[in-house]
Amino acid sequence: MDSLSRWLRLLASSLGGELHFLDADFPNCKKMMGKKKLDVILVPVDICSSCDAAKGCRESFSVLVRFVDRLCLFNFPESISNERRCILLDLLSLTVRLIDIYNRNRRQQKHFEFYQKVLFFLASRFFSGFYLKYGGDDFSLITGDYPLSFYEDLEQKRRKLETDEGSLESEKQTFWFKNFPEKGNDGGILYWQPKEISSLQFSQNRSVIMTAPLIGKNPAFLEALNLIKKTASSENTILLYGESGTGKELFARAIHLLSPRRDQPFIAINCAAIPENLLESELFGYEEGSFTGAKKGGKPGKFELADGGTLFLDEIGDMPLALQAKLLRVLQDKKLERVGGTKPISVNIRFIAATHRNLDELVQRNLFRQDLYFRLNVIPIKLPTLRDRKEDIEPLLNYFIKKHTILQNKPFKIFAPDVIEFFKSYPWPGNIRELENVVAYAVSVCSEDIIELKDLQPYLKKEYVSNTGVERSDHDFHRKPVPGREELIILLKQYGQTTAAKKEIARHLGISLATLYRWLQRYHIK
Amino acid sequence: MKIIDESWVEALTYGSIFLGSGGGGKTSNLIPQVYSALRGNMVRLLSVEELDPDAYYCGVAMIGSPEITAENLPAGWEGKAAVERLAEKCHRRFSGICAVEGAGVNIFYPLLTAVRAGLPLVDADSMGRAFPELQMTTYYLHGLSASPFVLIDGFGEISTFDTEDTFFLELKTREVIGKKGGMGFFAAFPKSGEEIKKYLIPGTISWAMEIGSIFCKDQDYNGLLQDVIEVTRSSLYGPVIELFRGEVTDISVVENMSVQWRTITLSSNNAEFQVLFKYENLIAFRNHKLAAMVPDLIIFIDLESLLPLNNIEVRLGQEVAVWGLPAPLIWRIKRALDLVGPSCFGYRSAYVPLEKLYPEYYFPAEVI
């Protein structure tokens, strides 16, 4: 590396700057920033055939464009002599000449013309930037005049450069250095070549971005988001903890989409929403004739449907103990038996479980199997509640307003500033789901552009702020009281007993369907 | 409270061009001045939560031709003089300066004025992007007057207006700067902290910085797009969408019903994409079908430098991407569309938001 650093130091000092050694992140703008003097000039030339010719050339040039752009705007030298100016322009010219050689060799004249245009643009920008900052100094464009044989010699020797002592390789790019043949050890060219960036990584993340509205800047939320990005590609079981409505299923979908299984099925099942006697056949499937009403030919369960993909077990804490043992076997052996079946079926499933309950406590109360708990709790991820994410309320409101106005074909509305303040102090027992319900209500009901607190009064007052008025915003109001048995029965009579009716009741109560089923179970309401 | 120093300038530059939606003046004109002003100085950036509800703050901006600005670089002293005159006129002391237009040069000019006046800058603005006219502000939307309005024209002369109607004020200021120097600087919108908190778009300066810092990173195009999507999706705007990528094949001027539009046409794989603009990019078409429209932001990204571009910087043969960014909700309500919707720029058609044009991108779960 001696010759490389020597050359850079020489170049830097000739341009009135200081040498700051390039690291693998070059060109790192932040490092260049804050230094008032020109540090180094990098000549990015890609004459290596290891990557696609045109693309490599374009990427190299792109670095130059950015570099000069920043040089002109942010890193302009305090003073610069004519001689030093010439060196800079020489280098720009040299770059174009090298690209010229490169392109002529590959019959890509079109690209060369384009780069030439960009160079003239940059040169004019360079002058105008200088002029603006220091006033009317007299500039003239002086180009380097190296013999053509020099460039051709470079092309012939390029392979040798790769093994030269002046090479530096990093994750993203490779540098080579070569002395100028005419100038002994005093000068040379730094070659820069970007490496191909895997498009896979992008497509992975892109799919999550496109499909999961995971919105927020709250540190706990971002931590959970980073954790799923880190762990999604592994096969480990993930256990999501979070209150009802915090977005557990969205996270599970995001994990699936980030994983190598993204093209395989994602099957979600809510253990609390399916009656206990049906859950087993739903999960494991059944053979023909295994019970009264069983379909002819049997039916595959969710485990089989999720084969090769991901199975999301929501409200795992509500799974009956008997089934927990069967689930444990699937987790351990990757095998299952259908209800009424005799031969084991092998499955390849990535499990994601979620619960709003404290599984540790359930284990101590013997309501949850300890061995299953340990099997599931490999990567625990806690999702914050909405009341702990006050800063995310506005972006979430924006998202839901846009969603509901567009899906319902209504005009756009905004919440008045005092409504947003109220929302920030409101405890949101139903979390994001509840917030979305409020927005859906407001978009449907309000006819004005701006939604005022009074517009939400019938909705909020009735449901959450009884006796104390809408303005109440005390923080100790964390959980909505569970409705009594009688109240639930009245609601069932009012709305009906179908699943759709129960969904409506859950929406009305600001809870999930699973929570409603849990409450019905608790009060033994059939 | 955040502190703006020299290290902010590069990121803020790219962020300001991004929010300029193709217009907003030529930011690079002001960069040397801002650097010089911030050398050894710093400016406090106050979030709207930090504002004293009873204290007063005023808006500062520069108006006029970017070409003339390049020849007569402002130093911020004009703004300071305007703020002082406004303070005299209102019989108040100002506790900080607000950006009126949080994009393009008008992020930097209030910053420059804040340095000169030794005042903090408020992290909010009244547009959330670039718009060409004075009445296209959230102040006007909420019925707040711009007056008293102090204008320093290109000749350095001070004019004061007490016009109640902001549209009329717009005409008056244009008239003055048209006659006197082609550029001007104003201090106006003297408002209390409480009003600013209620009616301005919060956090736009630091958000411009956040967006701009992505462009400072060395990365490939896909990485850049992905990072910008991530940052925009949790903002008041919403996730950016890539509308097109291609080579610039035509730049021309068309006139329709006495309205003059400039157009930039891109081509790629037999597809054609056209952006219509006056100052800011206003409407985009893909193969003659609507692809985006104002007040949503339409932004050019240079595929060589991976930096946002003003529309006047776009050149034939250049390879660019066009991105769309949903406008903040405040600009989408009915009475705001009467101010900044497509019909306000001569395109007689109802506004169609990006989310409606690309529902499968914005609401995939609901569509699938």
mmCIF file of N, CA, C and O in Angstrom, chain A residues 27 29 33 36 58 62 65-66 69-70 73-74 110 114 121 132 197 202 205 209-217 229 395 398-399 401-403 406-407 409 412-414 417 449-450, chain B residues 6 10 13-14 28 31 35 39 70 198 210 215-216 218 220 222 226 229-230 233-234 236-237 304-305 307 317-319 326 329-330 332-335 353 355-356 361 363-364 366:
data_model
loop_
_atom_site.group_PDB
_atom_site.id
_atom_site.type_symbol
_atom_site.label_atom_id
_atom_site.label_comp_id
_atom_site.label_asym_id
_atom_site.label_seq_id
_atom_site.Cartn_x
_atom_site.Cartn_y
_atom_site.Cartn_z
ATOM 1 N N PRO A 27 -16.640 6.388 -1.897
ATOM 2 C CA PRO A 27 -16.634 7.751 -1.425
ATOM 3 C C PRO A 27 -17.686 7.987 -0.337
ATOM 4 O O PRO A 27 -18.862 7.905 -0.594
ATOM 5 N N CYS A 29 -19.283 10.441 1.836
ATOM 6 C CA CYS A 29 -19.426 11.884 1.795
ATOM 7 C C CYS A 29 -19.219 12.535 3.155
ATOM 8 O O CYS A 29 -18.641 13.593 3.274
ATOM 9 N N MET A 33 -16.957 15.654 4.119
ATOM 10 C CA MET A 33 -17.562 16.885 4.606
ATOM 11 C C MET A 33 -16.783 17.424 5.794
ATOM 12 O O MET A 33 -16.165 16.691 6.522
ATOM 13 N N LYS A 36 -12.248 21.546 4.834
ATOM 14 C CA LYS A 36 -12.390 22.684 3.928
ATOM 15 C C LYS A 36 -11.515 22.547 2.697
ATOM 16 O O LYS A 36 -11.677 23.251 1.734
ATOM 17 N N ARG A 58 -20.561 2.499 -16.277
ATOM 18 C CA ARG A 58 -21.549 3.463 -15.814
ATOM 19 C C ARG A 58 -21.435 3.699 -14.317
ATOM 20 O O ARG A 58 -21.478 4.817 -13.847
ATOM 21 N N SER A 62 -20.526 7.071 -12.438
ATOM 22 C CA SER A 62 -21.487 7.616 -11.482
ATOM 23 C C SER A 62 -20.784 8.105 -10.218
ATOM 24 O O SER A 62 -21.130 9.136 -9.658
ATOM 25 N N VAL A 65 -19.128 11.412 -11.002
ATOM 26 C CA VAL A 65 -20.106 12.493 -11.072
ATOM 27 C C VAL A 65 -20.452 12.958 -9.663
ATOM 28 O O VAL A 65 -20.450 14.144 -9.353
ATOM 29 N N ARG A 66 -20.708 12.000 -8.813
ATOM 30 C CA ARG A 66 -21.085 12.370 -7.447
ATOM 31 C C ARG A 66 -19.941 13.059 -6.721
ATOM 32 O O ARG A 66 -20.125 14.011 -5.984
ATOM 33 N N ASP A 69 -19.471 16.528 -8.063
ATOM 34 C CA ASP A 69 -20.622 17.316 -7.651
ATOM 35 C C ASP A 69 -20.444 17.807 -6.217
ATOM 36 O O ASP A 69 -20.642 18.965 -5.894
ATOM 37 N N ARG A 70 -20.027 16.907 -5.371
ATOM 38 C CA ARG A 70 -19.849 17.276 -3.967
ATOM 39 C C ARG A 70 -18.634 18.162 -3.787
ATOM 40 O O ARG A 70 -18.622 19.046 -2.948
ATOM 41 N N LEU A 73 -19.722 21.609 -4.623
ATOM 42 C CA LEU A 73 -20.666 22.224 -3.705
ATOM 43 C C LEU A 73 -20.151 22.334 -2.278
ATOM 44 O O LEU A 73 -20.394 23.303 -1.598
ATOM 45 N N PHE A 74 -19.455 21.299 -1.853
ATOM 46 C CA PHE A 74 -19.209 21.218 -0.415
ATOM 47 C C PHE A 74 -17.753 21.229 -0.014
ATOM 48 O O PHE A 74 -17.424 21.422 1.125
ATOM 49 N N LYS A 110 -21.817 5.079 -28.041
ATOM 50 C CA LYS A 110 -22.960 5.820 -27.511
ATOM 51 C C LYS A 110 -22.724 6.226 -26.049
ATOM 52 O O LYS A 110 -22.975 7.359 -25.652
ATOM 53 N N PHE A 114 -22.218 10.048 -24.177
ATOM 54 C CA PHE A 114 -23.002 10.456 -23.011
ATOM 55 C C PHE A 114 -22.086 10.945 -21.883
ATOM 56 O O PHE A 114 -22.291 11.993 -21.287
ATOM 57 N N PHE A 121 -20.651 19.110 -18.581
ATOM 58 C CA PHE A 121 -21.587 19.645 -17.594
ATOM 59 C C PHE A 121 -20.877 19.840 -16.250
ATOM 60 O O PHE A 121 -20.978 20.887 -15.618
ATOM 61 N N LEU A 132 -18.718 31.436 -8.179
ATOM 62 C CA LEU A 132 -19.698 31.926 -7.217
ATOM 63 C C LEU A 132 -19.071 32.159 -5.855
ATOM 64 O O LEU A 132 -19.419 33.075 -5.140
ATOM 65 N N ILE A 197 -24.006 -5.911 -6.529
ATOM 66 C CA ILE A 197 -24.780 -5.958 -5.291
ATOM 67 C C ILE A 197 -25.936 -6.918 -5.500
ATOM 68 O O ILE A 197 -26.633 -6.854 -6.510
ATOM 69 N N PHE A 202 -32.446 -6.959 -1.948
ATOM 70 C CA PHE A 202 -33.424 -5.913 -2.204
ATOM 71 C C PHE A 202 -34.811 -6.487 -2.371
ATOM 72 O O PHE A 202 -35.767 -6.018 -1.769
ATOM 73 N N ASN A 205 -36.399 -7.430 0.960
ATOM 74 C CA ASN A 205 -36.914 -6.321 1.767
ATOM 75 C C ASN A 205 -38.075 -5.630 1.076
ATOM 76 O O ASN A 205 -39.003 -5.191 1.706
ATOM 77 N N ILE A 209 -41.776 -4.342 2.386
ATOM 78 C CA ILE A 209 -42.185 -2.951 2.283
ATOM 79 C C ILE A 209 -43.525 -2.842 1.578
ATOM 80 O O ILE A 209 -44.404 -2.117 1.981
ATOM 81 N N MET A 210 -43.681 -3.615 0.533
ATOM 82 C CA MET A 210 -44.889 -3.485 -0.255
ATOM 83 C C MET A 210 -46.117 -4.057 0.447
ATOM 84 O O MET A 210 -47.217 -3.653 0.181
ATOM 85 N N THR A 211 -45.917 -5.054 1.279
ATOM 86 C CA THR A 211 -47.101 -5.762 1.742
ATOM 87 C C THR A 211 -47.473 -5.505 3.195
ATOM 88 O O THR A 211 -48.607 -5.728 3.571
ATOM 89 N N ALA A 212 -46.527 -5.076 3.999
ATOM 90 C CA ALA A 212 -46.866 -4.938 5.410
ATOM 91 C C ALA A 212 -46.824 -3.480 5.831
ATOM 92 O O ALA A 212 -45.770 -2.873 5.812
ATOM 93 N N PRO A 213 -47.967 -2.909 6.160
ATOM 94 C CA PRO A 213 -47.941 -1.508 6.590
ATOM 95 C C PRO A 213 -47.402 -1.370 8.009
ATOM 96 O O PRO A 213 -48.124 -0.988 8.922
ATOM 97 N N LEU A 214 -46.151 -1.730 8.188
ATOM 98 C CA LEU A 214 -45.536 -1.612 9.510
ATOM 99 C C LEU A 214 -45.002 -0.189 9.620
ATOM 100 O O LEU A 214 -43.923 0.114 9.131
ATOM 101 N N ILE A 215 -45.797 0.659 10.240
ATOM 102 C CA ILE A 215 -45.478 2.089 10.250
ATOM 103 C C ILE A 215 -45.082 2.518 11.648
ATOM 104 O O ILE A 215 -45.763 2.166 12.615
ATOM 105 N N GLY A 216 -44.020 3.279 11.759
ATOM 106 C CA GLY A 216 -43.675 3.823 13.062
ATOM 107 C C GLY A 216 -42.210 4.125 13.207
ATOM 108 O O GLY A 216 -41.374 3.614 12.448
ATOM 109 N N LYS A 217 -41.918 4.991 14.169
ATOM 110 C CA LYS A 217 -40.535 5.374 14.442
ATOM 111 C C LYS A 217 -40.190 5.153 15.904
ATOM 112 O O LYS A 217 -39.120 5.539 16.347
ATOM 113 N N LYS A 229 -36.003 -8.574 10.973
ATOM 114 C CA LYS A 229 -35.165 -8.554 9.767
ATOM 115 C C LYS A 229 -33.948 -9.455 9.961
ATOM 116 O O LYS A 229 -33.504 -10.115 9.032
ATOM 117 N N PRO A 395 -48.520 9.286 12.111
ATOM 118 C CA PRO A 395 -48.313 8.531 10.862
ATOM 119 C C PRO A 395 -49.347 7.412 10.677
ATOM 120 O O PRO A 395 -49.793 7.172 9.553
ATOM 121 N N ASN A 398 -52.549 8.943 9.528
ATOM 122 C CA ASN A 398 -52.428 9.285 8.108
ATOM 123 C C ASN A 398 -52.672 8.076 7.227
ATOM 124 O O ASN A 398 -53.390 8.136 6.240
ATOM 125 N N TYR A 399 -52.020 6.997 7.601
ATOM 126 C CA TYR A 399 -52.146 5.775 6.801
ATOM 127 C C TYR A 399 -53.601 5.305 6.760
ATOM 128 O O TYR A 399 -54.141 5.007 5.689
ATOM 129 N N ILE A 401 -56.370 6.977 7.439
ATOM 130 C CA ILE A 401 -57.291 7.900 6.748
ATOM 131 C C ILE A 401 -57.190 7.683 5.239
ATOM 132 O O ILE A 401 -58.199 7.562 4.545
ATOM 133 N N LYS A 402 -55.955 7.603 4.750
ATOM 134 C CA LYS A 402 -55.781 7.396 3.306
ATOM 135 C C LYS A 402 -56.428 6.079 2.890
ATOM 136 O O LYS A 402 -57.133 6.012 1.886
ATOM 137 N N LYS A 403 -56.176 5.068 3.682
ATOM 138 C CA LYS A 403 -56.714 3.749 3.347
ATOM 139 C C LYS A 403 -58.243 3.778 3.289
ATOM 140 O O LYS A 403 -58.848 3.355 2.303
ATOM 141 N N ILE A 406 -59.818 6.116 0.524
ATOM 142 C CA ILE A 406 -59.692 5.580 -0.838
ATOM 143 C C ILE A 406 -60.539 4.315 -1.007
ATOM 144 O O ILE A 406 -61.265 4.181 -1.989
ATOM 145 N N LEU A 407 -60.497 3.438 -0.019
ATOM 146 C CA LEU A 407 -61.286 2.208 -0.159
ATOM 147 C C LEU A 407 -62.792 2.482 -0.087
ATOM 148 O O LEU A 407 -63.577 1.773 -0.704
ATOM 149 N N ASN A 409 -64.050 5.327 -1.064
ATOM 150 C CA ASN A 409 -64.305 6.342 -2.081
ATOM 151 C C ASN A 409 -64.921 7.620 -1.478
ATOM 152 O O ASN A 409 -65.917 8.142 -1.971
ATOM 153 N N PHE A 412 -61.001 13.211 1.216
ATOM 154 C CA PHE A 412 -60.014 13.190 2.296
ATOM 155 C C PHE A 412 -60.441 14.085 3.451
ATOM 156 O O PHE A 412 -61.113 15.093 3.254
ATOM 157 N N LYS A 413 -60.012 13.676 4.645
ATOM 158 C CA LYS A 413 -60.300 14.461 5.850
ATOM 159 C C LYS A 413 -59.032 14.499 6.701
ATOM 160 O O LYS A 413 -58.142 13.683 6.516
ATOM 161 N N ILE A 414 -59.014 15.435 7.610
ATOM 162 C CA ILE A 414 -57.915 15.438 8.586
ATOM 163 C C ILE A 414 -58.513 15.551 9.980
ATOM 164 O O ILE A 414 -59.656 16.000 10.130
ATOM 165 N N PRO A 417 -56.251 19.517 15.302
ATOM 166 C CA PRO A 417 -55.096 19.367 16.199
ATOM 167 C C PRO A 417 -55.468 18.892 17.604
ATOM 168 O O PRO A 417 -54.757 18.071 18.195
ATOM 169 N N ASP A 449 -64.476 18.498 6.240
ATOM 170 C CA ASP A 449 -63.062 18.249 5.933
ATOM 171 C C ASP A 449 -62.257 17.915 7.171
ATOM 172 O O ASP A 449 -61.328 17.123 7.144
ATOM 173 N N ILE A 450 -62.597 18.619 8.261
ATOM 174 C CA ILE A 450 -61.802 18.470 9.483
ATOM 175 C C ILE A 450 -62.643 17.753 10.543
ATOM 176 O O ILE A 450 -63.762 18.182 10.850
ATOM 177 N N GLU B 6 -22.716 23.053 10.157
ATOM 178 C CA GLU B 6 -22.222 22.770 8.801
ATOM 179 C C GLU B 6 -22.515 21.339 8.348
ATOM 180 O O GLU B 6 -22.731 21.090 7.176
ATOM 181 N N GLU B 10 -25.098 19.386 3.539
ATOM 182 C CA GLU B 10 -25.204 18.537 2.351
ATOM 183 C C GLU B 10 -26.529 17.776 2.346
ATOM 184 O O GLU B 10 -27.253 17.772 1.344
ATOM 185 N N THR B 13 -29.408 19.905 1.635
ATOM 186 C CA THR B 13 -29.468 20.288 0.214
ATOM 187 C C THR B 13 -30.269 19.261 -0.573
ATOM 188 O O THR B 13 -31.203 19.603 -1.313
ATOM 189 N N TYR B 14 -29.908 18.003 -0.421
ATOM 190 C CA TYR B 14 -30.600 16.964 -1.190
ATOM 191 C C TYR B 14 -32.062 16.862 -0.747
ATOM 192 O O TYR B 14 -32.952 16.681 -1.575
ATOM 193 N N SER B 28 -28.390 25.061 -4.997
ATOM 194 C CA SER B 28 -26.926 25.139 -4.979
ATOM 195 C C SER B 28 -26.426 26.583 -4.988
ATOM 196 O O SER B 28 -25.318 26.852 -4.554
ATOM 197 N N ILE B 31 -25.573 27.497 -1.352
ATOM 198 C CA ILE B 31 -24.725 26.644 -0.514
ATOM 199 C C ILE B 31 -23.448 27.336 -0.026
ATOM 200 O O ILE B 31 -23.142 27.297 1.175
ATOM 201 N N TYR B 35 -22.636 27.781 3.939
ATOM 202 C CA TYR B 35 -21.413 27.279 4.554
ATOM 203 C C TYR B 35 -20.658 28.383 5.273
ATOM 204 O O TYR B 35 -20.219 28.234 6.410
ATOM 205 N N ARG B 39 -20.061 28.659 9.365
ATOM 206 C CA ARG B 39 -18.705 28.383 9.840
ATOM 207 C C ARG B 39 -18.540 28.996 11.231
ATOM 208 O O ARG B 39 -18.622 30.199 11.403
ATOM 209 N N ALA B 70 -28.547 33.736 -8.772
ATOM 210 C CA ALA B 70 -27.178 33.241 -8.959
ATOM 211 C C ALA B 70 -26.198 34.394 -9.181
ATOM 212 O O ALA B 70 -25.034 34.315 -8.817
ATOM 213 N N LYS B 198 -50.483 24.718 15.750
ATOM 214 C CA LYS B 198 -51.768 24.226 15.239
ATOM 215 C C LYS B 198 -51.784 24.121 13.728
ATOM 216 O O LYS B 198 -52.348 23.188 13.170
ATOM 217 N N GLU B 210 -33.407 14.274 7.093
ATOM 218 C CA GLU B 210 -33.439 12.807 7.178
ATOM 219 C C GLU B 210 -33.461 12.193 5.772
ATOM 220 O O GLU B 210 -32.736 11.247 5.486
ATOM 221 N N PHE B 215 -29.447 10.226 0.612
ATOM 222 C CA PHE B 215 -28.759 10.472 -0.655
ATOM 223 C C PHE B 215 -27.253 10.647 -0.455
ATOM 224 O O PHE B 215 -26.494 10.540 -1.408
ATOM 225 N N CYS B 216 -26.845 10.962 0.775
ATOM 226 C CA CYS B 216 -25.405 11.120 1.037
ATOM 227 C C CYS B 216 -24.694 9.768 1.096
ATOM 228 O O CYS B 216 -23.488 9.705 0.959
ATOM 229 N N ASP B 218 -23.343 6.194 0.125
ATOM 230 C CA ASP B 218 -22.919 5.597 -1.123
ATOM 231 C C ASP B 218 -23.655 4.281 -1.293
ATOM 232 O O ASP B 218 -23.452 3.351 -0.551
ATOM 233 N N ASP B 220 -26.318 1.713 -4.164
ATOM 234 C CA ASP B 220 -26.887 1.520 -5.492
ATOM 235 C C ASP B 220 -28.315 2.059 -5.530
ATOM 236 O O ASP B 220 -28.889 2.396 -4.499
ATOM 237 N N ASN B 222 -31.236 0.635 -6.134
ATOM 238 C CA ASN B 222 -32.266 -0.115 -5.419
ATOM 239 C C ASN B 222 -32.203 0.127 -3.917
ATOM 240 O O ASN B 222 -33.222 0.240 -3.248
ATOM 241 N N GLN B 226 -35.129 1.799 -1.679
ATOM 242 C CA GLN B 226 -35.634 1.066 -0.519
ATOM 243 C C GLN B 226 -35.547 1.912 0.754
ATOM 244 O O GLN B 226 -36.489 1.982 1.535
ATOM 245 N N ILE B 229 -38.112 4.656 0.698
ATOM 246 C CA ILE B 229 -39.448 4.104 0.992
ATOM 247 C C ILE B 229 -39.594 3.926 2.504
ATOM 248 O O ILE B 229 -40.595 4.297 3.099
ATOM 249 N N GLU B 230 -38.559 3.368 3.115
ATOM 250 C CA GLU B 230 -38.633 3.109 4.566
ATOM 251 C C GLU B 230 -38.826 4.398 5.358
ATOM 252 O O GLU B 230 -39.587 4.440 6.309
ATOM 253 N N ARG B 233 -42.403 6.091 4.522
ATOM 254 C CA ARG B 233 -43.632 5.376 4.894
ATOM 255 C C ARG B 233 -44.109 5.721 6.313
ATOM 256 O O ARG B 233 -45.307 5.660 6.580
ATOM 257 N N SER B 234 -43.199 6.078 7.200
ATOM 258 C CA SER B 234 -43.623 6.435 8.554
ATOM 259 C C SER B 234 -43.686 7.950 8.731
ATOM 260 O O SER B 234 -43.626 8.452 9.848
ATOM 261 N N LEU B 236 -45.456 11.929 7.461
ATOM 262 C CA LEU B 236 -46.781 12.486 7.192
ATOM 263 C C LEU B 236 -47.146 12.372 5.712
ATOM 264 O O LEU B 236 -48.264 12.677 5.312
ATOM 265 N N TYR B 237 -46.192 11.961 4.909
ATOM 266 C CA TYR B 237 -46.425 11.871 3.474
ATOM 267 C C TYR B 237 -46.923 10.471 3.096
ATOM 268 O O TYR B 237 -48.037 10.328 2.605
ATOM 269 N N GLU B 304 -27.326 8.582 -12.640
ATOM 270 C CA GLU B 304 -25.862 8.557 -12.585
ATOM 271 C C GLU B 304 -25.365 8.957 -11.203
ATOM 272 O O GLU B 304 -24.568 8.275 -10.602
ATOM 273 N N SER B 305 -25.852 10.081 -10.753
ATOM 274 C CA SER B 305 -25.340 10.589 -9.473
ATOM 275 C C SER B 305 -26.174 10.092 -8.303
ATOM 276 O O SER B 305 -25.765 10.231 -7.159
ATOM 277 N N LEU B 307 -28.898 11.364 -7.214
ATOM 278 C CA LEU B 307 -29.308 12.535 -6.437
ATOM 279 C C LEU B 307 -30.606 13.103 -7.011
ATOM 280 O O LEU B 307 -30.871 12.938 -8.210
ATOM 281 N N GLY B 317 -30.858 12.917 -23.021
ATOM 282 C CA GLY B 317 -29.924 11.798 -22.938
ATOM 283 C C GLY B 317 -29.676 11.321 -21.522
ATOM 284 O O GLY B 317 -29.108 10.254 -21.312
ATOM 285 N N GLN B 318 -30.087 12.108 -20.556
ATOM 286 C CA GLN B 318 -29.849 11.750 -19.160
ATOM 287 C C GLN B 318 -30.762 10.589 -18.758
ATOM 288 O O GLN B 318 -31.912 10.531 -19.193
ATOM 289 N N GLU B 319 -30.238 9.705 -17.939
ATOM 290 C CA GLU B 319 -31.069 8.604 -17.454
ATOM 291 C C GLU B 319 -31.586 8.986 -16.079
ATOM 292 O O GLU B 319 -30.801 9.282 -15.178
ATOM 293 N N PRO B 326 -46.692 10.822 -1.919
ATOM 294 C CA PRO B 326 -48.022 11.344 -1.571
ATOM 295 C C PRO B 326 -47.909 12.652 -0.790
ATOM 296 O O PRO B 326 -47.046 12.791 0.075
ATOM 297 N N LEU B 329 -51.743 14.924 4.127
ATOM 298 C CA LEU B 329 -53.220 14.916 4.068
ATOM 299 C C LEU B 329 -53.826 16.311 3.995
ATOM 300 O O LEU B 329 -54.837 16.516 3.329
ATOM 301 N N ILE B 330 -53.181 17.253 4.671
ATOM 302 C CA ILE B 330 -53.734 18.606 4.722
ATOM 303 C C ILE B 330 -53.953 19.165 3.314
ATOM 304 O O ILE B 330 -54.898 19.917 3.076
ATOM 305 N N ARG B 332 -54.879 17.515 0.772
ATOM 306 C CA ARG B 332 -55.794 16.681 -0.014
ATOM 307 C C ARG B 332 -57.254 16.910 0.348
ATOM 308 O O ARG B 332 -58.131 16.368 -0.306
ATOM 309 N N ILE B 333 -57.493 17.660 1.409
ATOM 310 C CA ILE B 333 -58.898 17.913 1.752
ATOM 311 C C ILE B 333 -59.473 18.868 0.716
ATOM 312 O O ILE B 333 -58.723 19.568 0.028
ATOM 313 N N LYS B 334 -60.784 18.894 0.634
ATOM 314 C CA LYS B 334 -61.427 19.571 -0.497
ATOM 315 C C LYS B 334 -60.997 21.044 -0.623
ATOM 316 O O LYS B 334 -60.615 21.502 -1.682
ATOM 317 N N ARG B 335 -61.037 21.758 0.510
ATOM 318 C CA ARG B 335 -60.736 23.193 0.379
ATOM 319 C C ARG B 335 -59.257 23.441 0.078
ATOM 320 O O ARG B 335 -58.895 24.471 -0.475
ATOM 321 N N PRO B 353 -55.377 10.839 -6.215
ATOM 322 C CA PRO B 353 -54.174 10.615 -5.395
ATOM 323 C C PRO B 353 -53.388 9.386 -5.856
ATOM 324 O O PRO B 353 -53.945 8.484 -6.494
ATOM 325 N N GLU B 355 -52.354 6.974 -4.170
ATOM 326 C CA GLU B 355 -52.843 5.726 -3.585
ATOM 327 C C GLU B 355 -54.004 5.157 -4.382
ATOM 328 O O GLU B 355 -54.231 3.948 -4.373
ATOM 329 N N LYS B 356 -54.746 6.030 -5.041
ATOM 330 C CA LYS B 356 -55.859 5.549 -5.859
ATOM 331 C C LYS B 356 -55.347 5.030 -7.205
ATOM 332 O O LYS B 356 -55.906 4.098 -7.780
ATOM 333 N N TYR B 361 -50.106 -1.204 -4.614
ATOM 334 C CA TYR B 361 -48.820 -0.876 -4.001
ATOM 335 C C TYR B 361 -49.040 -0.349 -2.586
ATOM 336 O O TYR B 361 -48.328 -0.706 -1.650
ATOM 337 N N PHE B 363 -51.998 -0.416 -0.651
ATOM 338 C CA PHE B 363 -52.846 -1.191 0.274
ATOM 339 C C PHE B 363 -52.918 -2.639 -0.191
ATOM 340 O O PHE B 363 -53.992 -3.136 -0.508
ATOM 341 N N PRO B 364 -51.797 -3.318 -0.230
ATOM 342 C CA PRO B 364 -51.784 -4.658 -0.827
ATOM 343 C C PRO B 364 -52.715 -5.633 -0.126
ATOM 344 O O PRO B 364 -53.412 -6.397 -0.770
ATOM 345 N N GLU B 366 -55.463 -5.193 1.376
ATOM 346 C CA GLU B 366 -56.880 -4.981 1.108
ATOM 347 C C GLU B 366 -57.250 -5.373 -0.314
ATOM 348 O O GLU B 366 -58.375 -5.708 -0.611
#
